[in-house]
Coordinates of C-alpha atoms and ligand atoms in Angstrom, one line a residue:
Chain A
X179 CA 305.2 -2.1 84.2
X180 CA 305.0 -2.8 80.5
X181 CA 301.5 -3.2 79.1
X182 CA 300.9 -4.4 75.5
X183 CA 297.5 -4.3 73.9
X184 CA 296.7 -6.0 70.6
X185 CA 293.8 -4.5 68.8
X186 CA 293.0 -0.8 68.6
X187 CA 289.2 -0.9 68.5
X188 CA 286.9 0.3 71.4
X189 CA 288.0 -2.4 73.8
X190 CA 291.7 -1.8 73.2
X191 CA 291.4 2.0 73.4
X192 CA 289.4 2.1 76.6
X193 CA 291.8 -0.4 78.2
X194 CA 294.8 1.8 77.2
X195 CA 293.1 4.9 78.7
X196 CA 292.1 3.1 81.8
X197 CA 295.6 1.7 82.3
X198 CA 297.0 5.2 82.0
X199 CA 294.6 6.5 84.6
X200 CA 295.5 3.7 87.1
X201 CA 299.3 3.5 86.4
X202 CA 300.7 6.9 85.5
X203 CA 304.3 5.7 85.0
X204 CA 303.7 2.5 83.0
X205 CA 304.7 1.9 79.4
X206 CA 301.6 1.3 77.3
X207 CA 301.7 0.1 73.7
X208 CA 298.6 -0.2 71.6
X209 CA 299.1 -2.3 68.4
X210 CA 296.5 -2.2 65.7
X211 CA 296.8 -3.6 62.1
X212 CA 294.3 -1.4 60.3
X213 CA 295.9 1.6 58.4
X214 CA 293.7 4.2 60.2
X215 CA 293.7 6.0 63.5
X216 CA 291.8 3.9 66.1
X217 CA 288.1 4.0 65.0
X218 CA 284.8 2.5 65.8
X219 CA 283.5 0.1 63.2
X220 CA 279.9 0.6 64.4
X221 CA 280.0 4.2 63.1
X222 CA 280.6 3.0 59.5
X223 CA 276.9 2.8 58.6
X224 CA 276.6 6.5 59.5
X225 CA 279.5 7.3 57.2
X226 CA 277.6 5.5 54.5
X227 CA 274.6 7.6 55.2
X228 CA 276.7 10.7 54.9
X229 CA 276.0 11.8 58.5
X230 CA 279.7 12.0 59.2
X231 CA 283.0 11.8 57.2
X232 CA 285.5 9.0 57.8
X233 CA 287.1 10.9 60.7
X234 CA 283.7 10.9 62.3
X235 CA 284.3 7.2 63.1
X236 CA 287.5 7.9 65.0
X237 CA 287.3 6.9 68.6
X238 CA 289.2 10.0 69.7
X239 CA 289.0 13.2 67.8
X240 CA 292.3 14.9 68.5
X241 CA 295.4 13.5 66.7
X242 CA 297.4 14.2 69.8
X243 CA 295.1 12.3 72.1
X244 CA 297.3 9.2 72.5
X245 CA 300.6 11.1 72.5
X246 CA 299.2 13.3 75.2
X247 CA 298.5 10.2 77.3
X248 CA 301.9 8.8 76.5
X249 CA 300.2 5.8 74.8
X250 CA 302.3 4.5 72.0
X251 CA 300.1 3.5 69.0
X252 CA 301.9 1.0 66.7
X253 CA 300.5 0.2 63.3
X254 CA 301.4 -3.4 62.8
X255 CA 300.1 -6.9 62.9
X256 CA 300.8 -9.4 65.7
X257 CA 301.7 -12.7 64.2
X258 CA 302.2 -14.8 67.3
X259 CA 302.4 -14.7 71.0
X260 CA 304.9 -16.6 73.1
X261 CA 303.6 -16.9 76.7
X262 CA 306.8 -18.5 77.8
X263 CA 308.9 -15.6 76.6
X264 CA 306.1 -13.1 77.4
X265 CA 306.5 -11.5 74.0
X266 CA 304.6 -10.9 70.8
X267 CA 306.1 -11.1 67.3
X268 CA 305.1 -8.4 64.8
X269 CA 304.7 -8.5 61.0
X270 CA 307.6 -6.0 60.7
X271 CA 309.9 -8.6 62.3
X272 CA 310.1 -6.8 65.7
X273 CA 309.5 -8.6 69.0
X274 CA 307.9 -6.8 71.9
X275 CA 307.9 -8.1 75.4
X276 CA 305.2 -7.5 78.0
X277 CA 304.5 -7.8 81.6
X278 CA 300.7 -7.9 80.9
X279 CA 299.1 -8.5 77.6
X280 CA 295.6 -7.7 76.5
X281 CA 294.1 -9.3 73.4
X282 CA 291.3 -7.1 72.0
X283 CA 291.5 -8.2 68.4
X284 CA 287.7 -8.4 67.7
X285 CA 286.4 -10.6 65.0
X286 CA 286.5 -11.0 61.2
X287 CA 283.5 -11.6 58.9
X288 CA 283.2 -15.1 57.6
X289 CA 281.9 -15.9 54.1
X290 CA 279.5 -18.7 53.4
X291 CA 281.1 -21.5 51.4
X292 CA 279.6 -20.6 48.1
X293 CA 281.0 -19.6 44.7
X294 CA 281.8 -16.0 43.9
X295 CA 282.4 -14.5 47.4
X296 CA 285.8 -13.3 46.2
X297 CA 284.5 -11.4 43.1
X298 CA 285.0 -7.6 42.9
X299 CA 281.8 -6.0 44.1
X300 CA 281.2 -8.6 46.8
X301 CA 282.1 -7.1 50.2
X302 CA 281.5 -7.4 53.9
X303 CA 280.8 -4.1 55.7
X304 CA 283.3 -4.4 58.6
X305 CA 286.2 -2.0 58.1
X306 CA 286.8 1.5 56.7
X307 CA 288.4 -0.2 53.7
X308 CA 285.1 -2.0 53.1
X309 CA 283.3 1.3 53.5
X310 CA 285.3 2.8 50.7
X311 CA 284.5 -0.2 48.4
X312 CA 280.8 -0.1 49.2
X313 CA 280.6 3.7 48.8
X314 CA 282.2 3.4 45.4
X315 CA 279.3 1.2 44.1
X316 CA 276.3 2.0 46.3
X317 CA 275.1 4.9 44.2
X318 CA 271.5 6.0 44.1
X319 CA 269.5 3.5 42.1
X320 CA 272.3 0.9 42.1
X321 CA 271.1 -2.7 42.5
X322 CA 272.3 -4.1 45.8
X323 CA 271.9 -7.5 47.4
X324 CA 272.4 -7.7 51.2
X325 CA 273.1 -11.2 52.5
X326 CA 272.0 -11.5 56.1
X327 CA 269.4 -9.6 58.1
X328 CA 270.9 -10.1 61.5
X329 CA 271.6 -7.1 63.8
X330 CA 274.6 -5.9 61.8
X331 CA 272.9 -6.7 58.5
X332 CA 269.9 -4.6 59.5
X333 CA 272.0 -1.7 60.5
X334 CA 273.7 -1.8 57.1
X335 CA 270.2 -2.0 55.5
X336 CA 269.3 1.3 57.1
X337 CA 272.5 2.9 55.6
X338 CA 271.9 1.5 52.2
X339 CA 268.3 2.5 52.1
X340 CA 269.4 6.0 53.0
X341 CA 271.6 6.1 50.0
X342 CA 268.7 5.3 47.8
X343 CA 269.9 2.0 46.4
X344 CA 267.5 -0.6 44.9
X345 CA 267.8 -3.1 47.8
X346 CA 267.0 -6.8 48.2
X347 CA 267.8 -8.5 51.5
X348 CA 268.2 -12.2 51.6
X349 CA 268.0 -13.9 55.0
X350 CA 268.4 -17.7 55.7
X351 CA 266.2 -17.7 58.8
X352 CA 262.4 -17.2 58.9
X353 CA 262.5 -13.5 60.1
X354 CA 264.7 -10.5 60.4
X355 CA 267.0 -10.1 63.5
X356 CA 266.1 -13.6 64.8
X357 CA 268.6 -13.3 67.7
X358 CA 267.3 -9.9 68.8
X359 CA 263.5 -9.9 68.3
X360 CA 260.8 -12.5 68.5
X361 CA 258.5 -13.5 65.6
X362 CA 255.8 -10.9 66.2
X363 CA 258.2 -8.0 66.3
X364 CA 260.7 -9.4 63.7
X365 CA 257.7 -9.8 61.3
X366 CA 256.7 -6.1 61.8
X367 CA 260.2 -5.0 60.9
X368 CA 260.0 -7.0 57.7
X369 CA 256.6 -5.5 56.8
X370 CA 257.8 -2.0 57.6
X371 CA 260.8 -2.3 55.3
X372 CA 258.8 -3.9 52.5
X373 CA 256.3 -1.0 52.7
X374 CA 259.2 1.3 52.1
X375 CA 260.4 -0.4 49.0
X376 CA 263.0 -2.9 50.3
X377 CA 262.5 -6.4 49.1
X378 CA 263.0 -8.9 52.0
X379 CA 263.4 -12.6 51.3
X380 CA 263.4 -14.6 54.4
X381 CA 264.0 -18.4 54.6
X382 CA 266.1 -17.9 51.5
X383 CA 269.7 -18.7 50.7
X384 CA 272.2 -17.2 48.3
X385 CA 273.6 -20.2 46.4
X386 CA 276.3 -18.6 44.3
X387 CA 277.5 -15.4 42.6
X388 CA 278.9 -15.0 39.1
X389 CA 279.7 -12.3 36.6
X390 CA 281.3 -8.9 36.8
X391 CA 279.4 -5.7 37.0
X392 CA 276.5 -6.5 37.1
X393 CA 276.8 -9.7 39.2
X394 CA 274.3 -12.5 39.0
X395 CA 273.2 -13.8 42.4
X396 CA 271.4 -17.1 42.4
X397 CA 269.0 -17.9 45.2
X398 CA 267.6 -21.1 46.7
X399 CA 264.1 -20.1 45.5
X400 CA 265.3 -20.5 41.9
X401 CA 265.5 -16.8 41.2
X402 CA 268.6 -15.0 39.9
X403 CA 269.1 -11.4 41.0
X404 CA 271.1 -8.8 39.1
X405 CA 273.3 -6.7 41.3
X406 CA 276.0 -4.0 41.1
X407 CA 277.0 -4.7 44.6
X408 CA 276.6 -7.6 47.1
X409 CA 277.2 -7.1 50.8
X410 CA 277.7 -10.0 53.0
X411 CA 276.7 -9.8 56.7
X412 CA 276.5 -13.5 57.4
X413 CA 278.4 -13.8 60.7
X414 CA 281.9 -13.3 62.1
X415 CA 284.6 -15.4 63.8
X416 CA 286.9 -14.1 66.6
X417 CA 290.5 -13.2 65.7
X418 CA 292.4 -15.8 67.6
X419 CA 294.6 -17.5 64.9
X420 CA 297.7 -15.7 66.1
X421 CA 297.3 -17.4 69.5
X422 CA 297.9 -20.8 68.1
X423 CA 300.5 -22.6 70.2
X424 CA 300.2 -20.2 73.1
X425 CA 298.1 -22.5 75.3
X426 CA 295.3 -20.0 75.5
X427 CA 291.9 -21.8 75.9
X428 CA 289.5 -20.9 73.0
X429 CA 285.9 -21.8 72.4
X430 CA 285.5 -20.2 69.8
X431 CA 286.3 -16.9 71.6
X432 CA 289.0 -16.6 74.2
X433 CA 287.8 -18.1 77.5
X434 CA 288.3 -15.7 80.4
X435 CA 287.5 -15.7 84.1
X436 CA 285.7 -13.0 86.1
X437 CA 288.9 -10.9 85.9
X438 CA 288.9 -11.2 82.1
X439 CA 292.2 -13.2 82.4
X440 CA 292.7 -16.1 80.1
X441 CA 293.9 -19.6 80.9
X442 CA 297.4 -18.2 80.5
X443 CA 298.8 -16.0 83.3
X444 CA 299.2 -12.3 82.5
X445 CA 297.2 -12.7 79.3
X446 CA 293.8 -10.9 79.3
X447 CA 291.1 -10.6 76.7
X448 CA 288.4 -8.1 76.0
X449 CA 285.7 -7.2 73.5
X450 CA 284.4 -9.2 70.6
X451 CA 287.2 -11.7 70.8
X452 CA 286.5 -12.6 74.5
X453 CA 283.9 -14.9 75.8
X454 CA 282.9 -12.8 78.8
X455 CA 280.2 -13.3 81.4
X456 CA 276.6 -12.5 80.5
X457 CA 274.7 -10.7 83.1
X458 CA 271.4 -12.5 82.5
X459 CA 272.6 -16.1 82.2
X460 CA 275.9 -16.1 84.0
X461 CA 277.3 -18.0 80.9
X462 CA 280.5 -17.0 79.2
X463 CA 279.6 -16.0 75.6
X464 CA 280.6 -13.6 72.9
X465 CA 278.1 -10.6 72.9
X466 CA 279.8 -8.6 70.1
X467 CA 278.4 -5.3 71.1
X468 CA 280.0 -1.9 71.7
X469 CA 278.9 -1.4 75.4
X470 CA 280.3 -4.8 76.3
X471 CA 283.6 -4.0 74.5
X472 CA 283.8 -0.9 76.7
X473 CA 283.0 -2.8 79.9
X474 CA 285.6 -5.4 79.1
X475 CA 288.2 -2.9 78.3
X476 CA 287.7 -1.1 81.5
X477 CA 287.5 -4.2 83.8
X478 CA 290.4 -6.0 82.1
X479 CA 292.7 -2.9 82.4
X480 CA 291.8 -2.6 86.1
X481 CA 292.7 -6.3 86.7
X482 CA 295.9 -5.9 84.7
X483 CA 297.1 -3.3 87.1
X484 CA 299.0 -4.8 90.1
X485 CA 297.1 -4.8 93.4
X486 CA 293.7 -4.4 91.8
X487 CA 291.0 -6.9 91.5
X488 CA 287.6 -6.0 89.9
X489 CA 285.3 -8.8 89.3
X490 CA 283.1 -8.7 86.2
X491 CA 279.6 -9.5 87.2
X492 CA 278.5 -9.8 83.6
X493 CA 277.5 -7.4 80.8
X494 CA 273.9 -7.0 79.9
X495 CA 273.3 -8.0 76.3
X496 CA 271.4 -5.1 74.7
X497 CA 270.8 -3.8 71.2
X498 CA 269.1 -0.8 69.6
X499 CA 268.3 -0.9 66.0
X500 CA 266.8 1.6 63.6
X501 CA 265.3 0.1 60.4
X502 CA 264.2 3.0 58.2
X503 CA 262.8 5.0 61.1
X504 CA 261.4 2.1 63.1
X505 CA 263.4 1.7 66.3
X506 CA 263.6 -1.6 68.1
X507 CA 265.5 -2.7 71.2
X508 CA 266.3 -5.9 73.0
X509 CA 267.5 -6.3 76.6
X510 CA 268.7 -9.3 78.5
X511 CA 266.5 -12.4 78.8
X512 CA 263.9 -11.1 76.3
X513 CA 262.9 -14.7 75.5
X514 CA 261.8 -15.1 79.1
X515 CA 263.0 -17.3 82.0
X516 CA 261.5 -20.5 83.4
X517 CA 258.9 -19.8 86.0
X518 CA 258.8 -16.2 85.0
X519 CA 255.9 -14.0 83.8
X520 CA 255.5 -11.7 80.9
X521 CA 253.5 -8.8 79.6
X522 CA 253.0 -8.1 75.9
X523 CA 251.5 -5.3 73.9
X524 CA 251.1 -5.8 70.2
X525 CA 249.7 -3.1 68.0
X526 CA 250.8 -4.3 64.5
X527 CA 248.7 -1.6 62.7
X528 CA 250.7 1.1 64.5
X529 CA 254.0 -0.8 64.4
X530 CA 254.2 -0.8 68.1
X531 CA 255.3 -3.7 70.2
X532 CA 256.4 -4.2 73.8
X533 CA 257.4 -7.4 75.6
X534 CA 258.4 -7.4 79.2
X535 CA 259.8 -10.5 81.0
X536 CA 259.8 -10.8 84.8
X537 CA 261.2 -13.1 87.3
X538 CA 259.2 -12.6 90.5
X539 CA 258.8 -8.8 90.7
X540 CA 262.1 -8.0 88.8
X541 CA 262.3 -7.1 85.1
X542 CA 264.8 -9.5 83.5
X543 CA 264.3 -8.9 79.8
X544 CA 262.5 -6.8 77.2
X545 CA 261.9 -6.0 73.5
X546 CA 260.4 -2.8 72.2
X547 CA 259.5 -1.7 68.8
X548 CA 258.3 1.8 67.8
X549 CA 259.2 3.3 71.2
X550 CA 262.0 5.8 71.5
X551 CA 261.5 7.6 74.8
X552 CA 263.2 6.6 78.1
X553 CA 264.2 3.2 76.7
X554 CA 267.4 3.1 78.8
X555 CA 265.3 2.6 81.9
X556 CA 264.9 -1.0 80.9
X557 CA 268.6 -1.5 81.3
X558 CA 268.4 0.2 84.7
X559 CA 265.6 -1.9 85.9
X560 CA 267.1 -5.2 84.8
X561 CA 270.6 -4.5 85.9
X562 CA 269.8 -3.2 89.3
X563 CA 267.4 -6.0 89.9
X564 CA 264.9 -3.4 91.2
X565 CA 262.0 -5.0 93.1
X566 CA 258.9 -3.5 91.4
X567 CA 256.4 -4.6 94.1
X568 CA 252.9 -3.4 93.2
X569 CA 254.2 -1.9 90.0
X570 CA 254.9 -5.3 88.6
X571 CA 251.1 -6.0 88.6
X572 CA 250.4 -2.6 87.1
X573 CA 252.9 -3.4 84.4
X574 CA 251.3 -6.8 83.7
X575 CA 248.1 -4.8 83.1
X576 CA 249.7 -1.9 81.2
X577 CA 253.3 -2.5 80.1
X578 CA 253.4 1.1 78.8
X579 CA 253.7 2.5 82.3
X580 CA 257.3 1.3 82.5
X581 CA 258.8 4.8 83.1
X582 CA 256.1 5.5 85.8
X583 CA 257.0 2.2 87.4
X584 CA 260.6 3.1 87.5
X585 CA 260.2 6.7 88.7
X586 CA 257.7 5.5 91.4
X587 CA 259.9 2.6 92.5
X588 CA 263.0 4.8 92.8
X589 CA 261.2 7.7 94.4
X590 CA 259.1 5.6 96.7
X591 CA 255.7 6.3 95.2
X592 CA 253.2 3.7 96.1
X593 CA 255.9 1.3 97.2
X594 CA 257.6 -0.9 99.3
X595 CA 260.8 -0.3 101.1
X596 CA 262.4 -3.2 99.1
X597 CA 262.8 -0.9 96.2
X598 CA 266.3 0.3 96.8
X599 CA 267.9 -2.6 98.8
Chain B
X69 CA 281.2 24.6 94.2
X70 CA 279.4 22.8 91.4
X71 CA 275.6 23.1 91.4
X72 CA 273.0 20.6 90.4
X73 CA 269.3 20.4 90.0
X74 CA 267.4 19.6 93.1
X75 CA 264.0 18.1 92.6
X76 CA 261.5 18.1 95.5
X77 CA 258.5 16.1 94.1
X78 CA 256.5 17.1 97.2
X79 CA 256.3 20.7 96.0
X80 CA 255.4 19.8 92.4
X81 CA 251.8 20.7 91.3
X82 CA 252.1 19.2 87.8
X83 CA 251.8 22.5 86.0
X84 CA 254.5 21.5 83.5
X85 CA 256.0 25.0 83.2
X86 CA 259.4 23.2 83.4
X87 CA 258.6 21.2 80.3
X88 CA 257.5 24.2 78.4
X89 CA 260.5 26.3 79.5
X90 CA 262.9 23.4 78.6
X91 CA 261.5 22.8 75.1
X92 CA 261.5 26.5 74.4
X93 CA 265.0 27.1 75.6
X94 CA 266.4 24.1 73.8
X95 CA 264.2 23.5 70.8
X96 CA 262.7 26.9 70.3
X97 CA 259.1 25.7 70.6
X98 CA 256.6 25.4 73.5
X99 CA 256.1 21.6 73.2
X100 CA 256.2 19.4 76.2
X101 CA 257.0 16.4 74.0
X102 CA 260.4 18.0 73.2
X103 CA 261.3 18.7 76.8
X104 CA 264.3 17.1 78.4
X105 CA 262.6 17.2 81.8
X106 CA 259.4 15.3 82.2
X107 CA 256.8 15.4 85.0
X108 CA 255.3 12.0 85.7
X109 CA 251.8 11.9 87.1
X110 CA 250.6 9.4 89.6
X111 CA 246.9 9.8 89.8
X112 CA 246.3 7.0 92.3
X113 CA 248.7 8.6 94.8
X114 CA 248.0 12.2 93.7
X115 CA 251.6 12.9 93.1
X116 CA 253.8 14.5 90.5
X117 CA 257.5 13.7 90.0
X118 CA 259.6 15.9 87.7
X119 CA 262.4 13.9 86.3
X120 CA 265.6 14.5 84.3
X121 CA 269.3 13.5 84.0
X122 CA 271.2 13.5 87.3
X123 CA 274.5 14.1 85.5
X124 CA 275.7 10.9 87.2
X125 CA 279.4 10.3 87.9
X126 CA 279.3 7.0 86.1
X127 CA 278.2 8.7 82.8
X128 CA 277.0 5.5 81.2
X129 CA 276.0 7.5 78.1
X130 CA 279.5 9.0 77.7
X131 CA 281.2 5.7 78.3
X132 CA 279.1 3.9 75.7
X133 CA 279.4 6.5 73.0
X134 CA 281.5 5.0 70.1
X135 CA 282.5 8.4 68.6
X136 CA 283.4 10.6 71.6
X137 CA 280.3 12.7 71.1
X138 CA 279.4 13.1 74.8
X139 CA 281.8 15.2 76.9
X140 CA 281.9 16.6 80.4
X141 CA 281.2 20.4 80.6
X142 CA 284.1 21.7 82.6
X143 CA 282.0 24.6 84.0
X144 CA 278.8 22.8 85.1
X145 CA 279.9 19.1 85.2
X146 CA 277.0 18.2 82.9
X147 CA 277.5 15.6 80.3
X148 CA 276.9 17.3 77.0
X149 CA 276.2 16.0 73.5
X150 CA 278.4 17.4 70.7
X151 CA 275.9 17.5 67.9
X152 CA 278.4 17.5 65.1
X153 CA 279.9 14.3 66.4
X154 CA 276.7 12.4 67.3
X155 CA 275.9 9.9 64.5
X156 CA 272.5 9.0 66.0
X157 CA 273.4 5.3 66.8
X158 CA 271.3 5.5 70.0
X159 CA 273.6 3.3 72.0
X160 CA 273.6 5.9 74.8
X161 CA 269.8 5.8 74.9
X162 CA 269.9 2.1 75.9
X163 CA 273.1 2.5 78.1
X164 CA 271.6 5.2 80.3
X165 CA 269.9 3.3 83.2
X166 CA 267.8 6.3 84.0
X167 CA 266.3 6.6 80.5
X168 CA 267.1 10.2 80.3
X169 CA 268.9 10.3 76.9
X170 CA 266.4 10.3 74.1
X171 CA 266.6 10.1 70.4
X172 CA 265.2 13.0 68.3
X173 CA 263.9 11.6 65.1
X174 CA 263.7 15.0 63.5
X175 CA 267.4 15.7 63.8
X176 CA 268.8 12.2 63.9
X177 CA 270.7 13.0 67.1
X178 CA 270.2 12.3 70.7
X179 CA 269.2 14.9 73.3
X180 CA 269.7 15.1 77.1
X181 CA 269.7 17.7 79.8
X182 CA 272.8 20.0 79.7
X183 CA 271.7 22.2 82.6
X184 CA 271.2 24.9 79.9
X185 CA 274.9 25.7 80.3
X186 CA 274.6 26.7 84.0
X187 CA 271.2 28.5 84.1
X188 CA 268.6 25.8 83.8
X189 CA 265.3 27.1 82.4
X190 CA 263.2 24.5 84.2
X191 CA 264.4 25.8 87.6
X192 CA 263.7 29.4 86.6
X193 CA 260.3 28.6 85.4
X194 CA 259.1 26.5 88.4
X195 CA 256.6 28.5 90.4
X196 CA 256.7 26.4 93.5
X197 CA 260.5 25.8 93.9
X198 CA 260.0 22.1 93.3
X199 CA 263.0 22.4 90.9
X200 CA 265.9 24.5 92.1
X201 CA 269.5 24.8 91.0
X202 CA 271.7 24.7 94.1
X203 CA 275.1 23.6 95.6
X204 CA 275.6 19.9 94.6
X205 CA 276.2 18.5 98.0
X206 CA 272.9 19.7 99.4
X207 CA 270.7 18.3 96.6
X208 CA 270.1 14.8 98.1
X209 CA 270.8 13.3 94.7
X210 CA 272.7 10.6 96.6
X211 CA 269.8 8.2 96.5
X212 CA 269.6 8.3 92.8
X213 CA 273.3 8.2 92.5
X214 CA 273.5 5.1 94.7
X215 CA 271.1 3.5 92.4
X216 CA 273.2 4.4 89.4
X217 CA 276.2 2.8 91.0
X218 CA 274.3 -0.4 91.3
X219 CA 274.2 -0.6 87.5
X220 CA 277.9 -1.2 87.6
X221 CA 278.9 -4.5 86.0
X222 CA 281.7 -5.0 88.5
X223 CA 282.3 -5.7 92.1
X224 CA 285.3 -4.3 93.8
X225 CA 286.9 -7.3 95.4
X226 CA 289.9 -5.5 96.8
X227 CA 291.6 -2.2 96.1
Ligands
LIG720 C1 278.5 -2.3 60.6 C2 278.6 -2.5 62.0 C3 277.6 -1.9 62.9 C4 277.6 -2.1 64.2 N1 276.6 -1.6 65.0 C5 276.6 -1.8 66.3 C6 275.6 -1.2 67.1 O1 274.8 -0.4 66.6 N2 275.7 -1.4 68.5 C7 276.6 -2.1 69.0 O2 276.6 -2.3 70.2 N3 277.6 -2.7 68.3 C8 277.6 -2.6 66.9 N4 278.6 -3.2 66.2 C9 279.6 -4.0 66.9 C10 280.7 -3.2 67.5 O3 281.3 -2.5 66.5 C11 281.8 -4.2 68.0 O4 281.2 -4.9 69.1 C12 283.0 -3.5 68.6 O5 283.7 -2.8 67.5 C13 284.0 -4.4 69.3 O6 285.1 -3.8 69.7 P1 286.5 -4.5 69.8 O7 287.4 -3.5 70.3 O8 286.3 -5.8 70.6 O9 286.9 -5.1 68.3 P2 287.1 -4.3 67.0 O10 286.3 -3.0 66.9 O11 286.8 -5.3 65.9 O12 288.6 -3.9 67.0 C14 289.7 -4.9 66.9 C15 290.9 -4.4 66.2 O13 291.9 -5.3 66.3 C16 292.6 -5.4 65.1 N5 293.3 -6.7 65.0 C17 292.9 -8.0 64.8 N6 293.8 -8.9 64.8 C18 295.0 -8.2 65.0 C19 296.4 -8.6 65.1 N7 296.7 -9.9 65.0 N8 297.3 -7.6 65.2 C20 296.9 -6.3 65.4 N9 295.7 -5.9 65.3 C21 294.7 -6.8 65.1 C22 291.5 -5.4 64.1 O14 291.9 -5.1 62.8 C23 290.6 -4.2 64.7 O15 291.1 -3.0 64.3 C24 278.6 -2.9 64.8 C25 279.6 -3.5 64.0 C26 279.6 -3.3 62.6 C27 280.7 -3.9 61.8

């Protein structure tokens, strides 16, 4: 069996390792176009903070790891796929044929259609190459404008703040992390950052960038900011261009079924490029998070192996974010479900917030802010569909007793035999 | 035979010697807030439940780690954090369905139970044998493990 994987990020690497475990004798080729050993882009902010060097982002630490597993890592770019010929064409001119193909090509940042996005000193923060460009300009005291305060933008914010730059954040929507936190908690994150010297402009748009170093950044509020560095974190688009003409259904990610197989036989997709099943909604969407990339890589690989079928019930959408020491999380259906109930605890003075969403006596979603202990239990409660019984009412009274509720429900304290069914 | 922690909540008196021993062994201070094992108190039912990582086979924390900073200890089977590699991203803290990996804001790294390398201080400190370190197949962790398996995103349709 000949497996070819396009994309050497987390989804591709986990898939390659899973394939090796399940099919000892197969040929496995892992093709990645970045001139680095396979690495994790989500570790880049920690490089910027100086917590690790570049090699701290590598997915596997031994340079013999892939050789040792007899996985051939090819540094090249796939230009096109021919499903009819079951082959991929590489930038170097070579053609590689496959029995099963996995597309794990992730996504690429998109720039807003404004003047100046191609100027030197204007960069996304997506690759190790971007990291080097940013590190070269983000010195202590440098004036930096960050476009976008979504999840990725806020993680970059943390790294930039740690470098001691003079930071202004510009966000189009009315709050920070609008797709992860509600207004109450998103507002607290903004206030927290402002109190620590970061300027946060919400409901504001960058209209154009001109100049050299410094750059001049004009805003929709009429202001012009001077900047040594502009970082754009304004969204991404899945890398599917090379699939043109291959008949793979795309919307805008690659559409997959519960086996993570695309509309074309023997062609699978995983990670940020795939529209996989969401645990909470059952819809097929792009989640663009590391744990989902890992889930996909593992499940796709298992289905690529002959004689195996492993259905993907859906990954739970979950995020954890640290903005200058304030930790926030979101899990699943944090906006609530129809007919559900919720519990909220809002202590804005202490920067603490908790929002639990229930359907019957099952936790289905949550947001937290300012809580760092035992937070994983929310994933456990949601994903196992644990019936909380009497503990649901106790949680409505006091959402803080979440861990007690969980321990009790799994150990049978004050409960209901339903707990573990 | 690999050993694991066996917790018998029925024997726990809530003295928190385990928490003190854990924090001293691992953090060098007697501070229950820094313990990797925690005793939960249920006043209404009059019960105490010590609780820590089960070293589950699924190892959600290890799978989710983006930088290979969580590895299996070959001697004890525990899932250990390699501090030098941990970047403090906290993805493992939301991935662990038991909530037993926590972020330490002082160090910027995560912490979890590592069975003290094979001689868990909590078990040695427990005066009532509510926490013991014994052969893995007699610990009755199965119930917890069954629950961990339910977190799996997949259903095995055929094998
Ligand atoms: C700054 C930052 C912070 C983040 N923080 C978090 C976080 O805290 N938590 C979290 O869950 N997620 C986070 N993420 C998101 C997470 O990194 C992604 O979800 C994850 O990397 C997706 O993995 P993947 O393997 O699908 O894609 P990628 O990691 O993008 O890897 C895809 C690879 O395929 C290559 N490729 C693309 N096209 C081709 C081609 N035609 N031929 C060959 N190779 C190709 C790409 O160059 C890339 O190397 C963060 C991302 C960034 C950028």
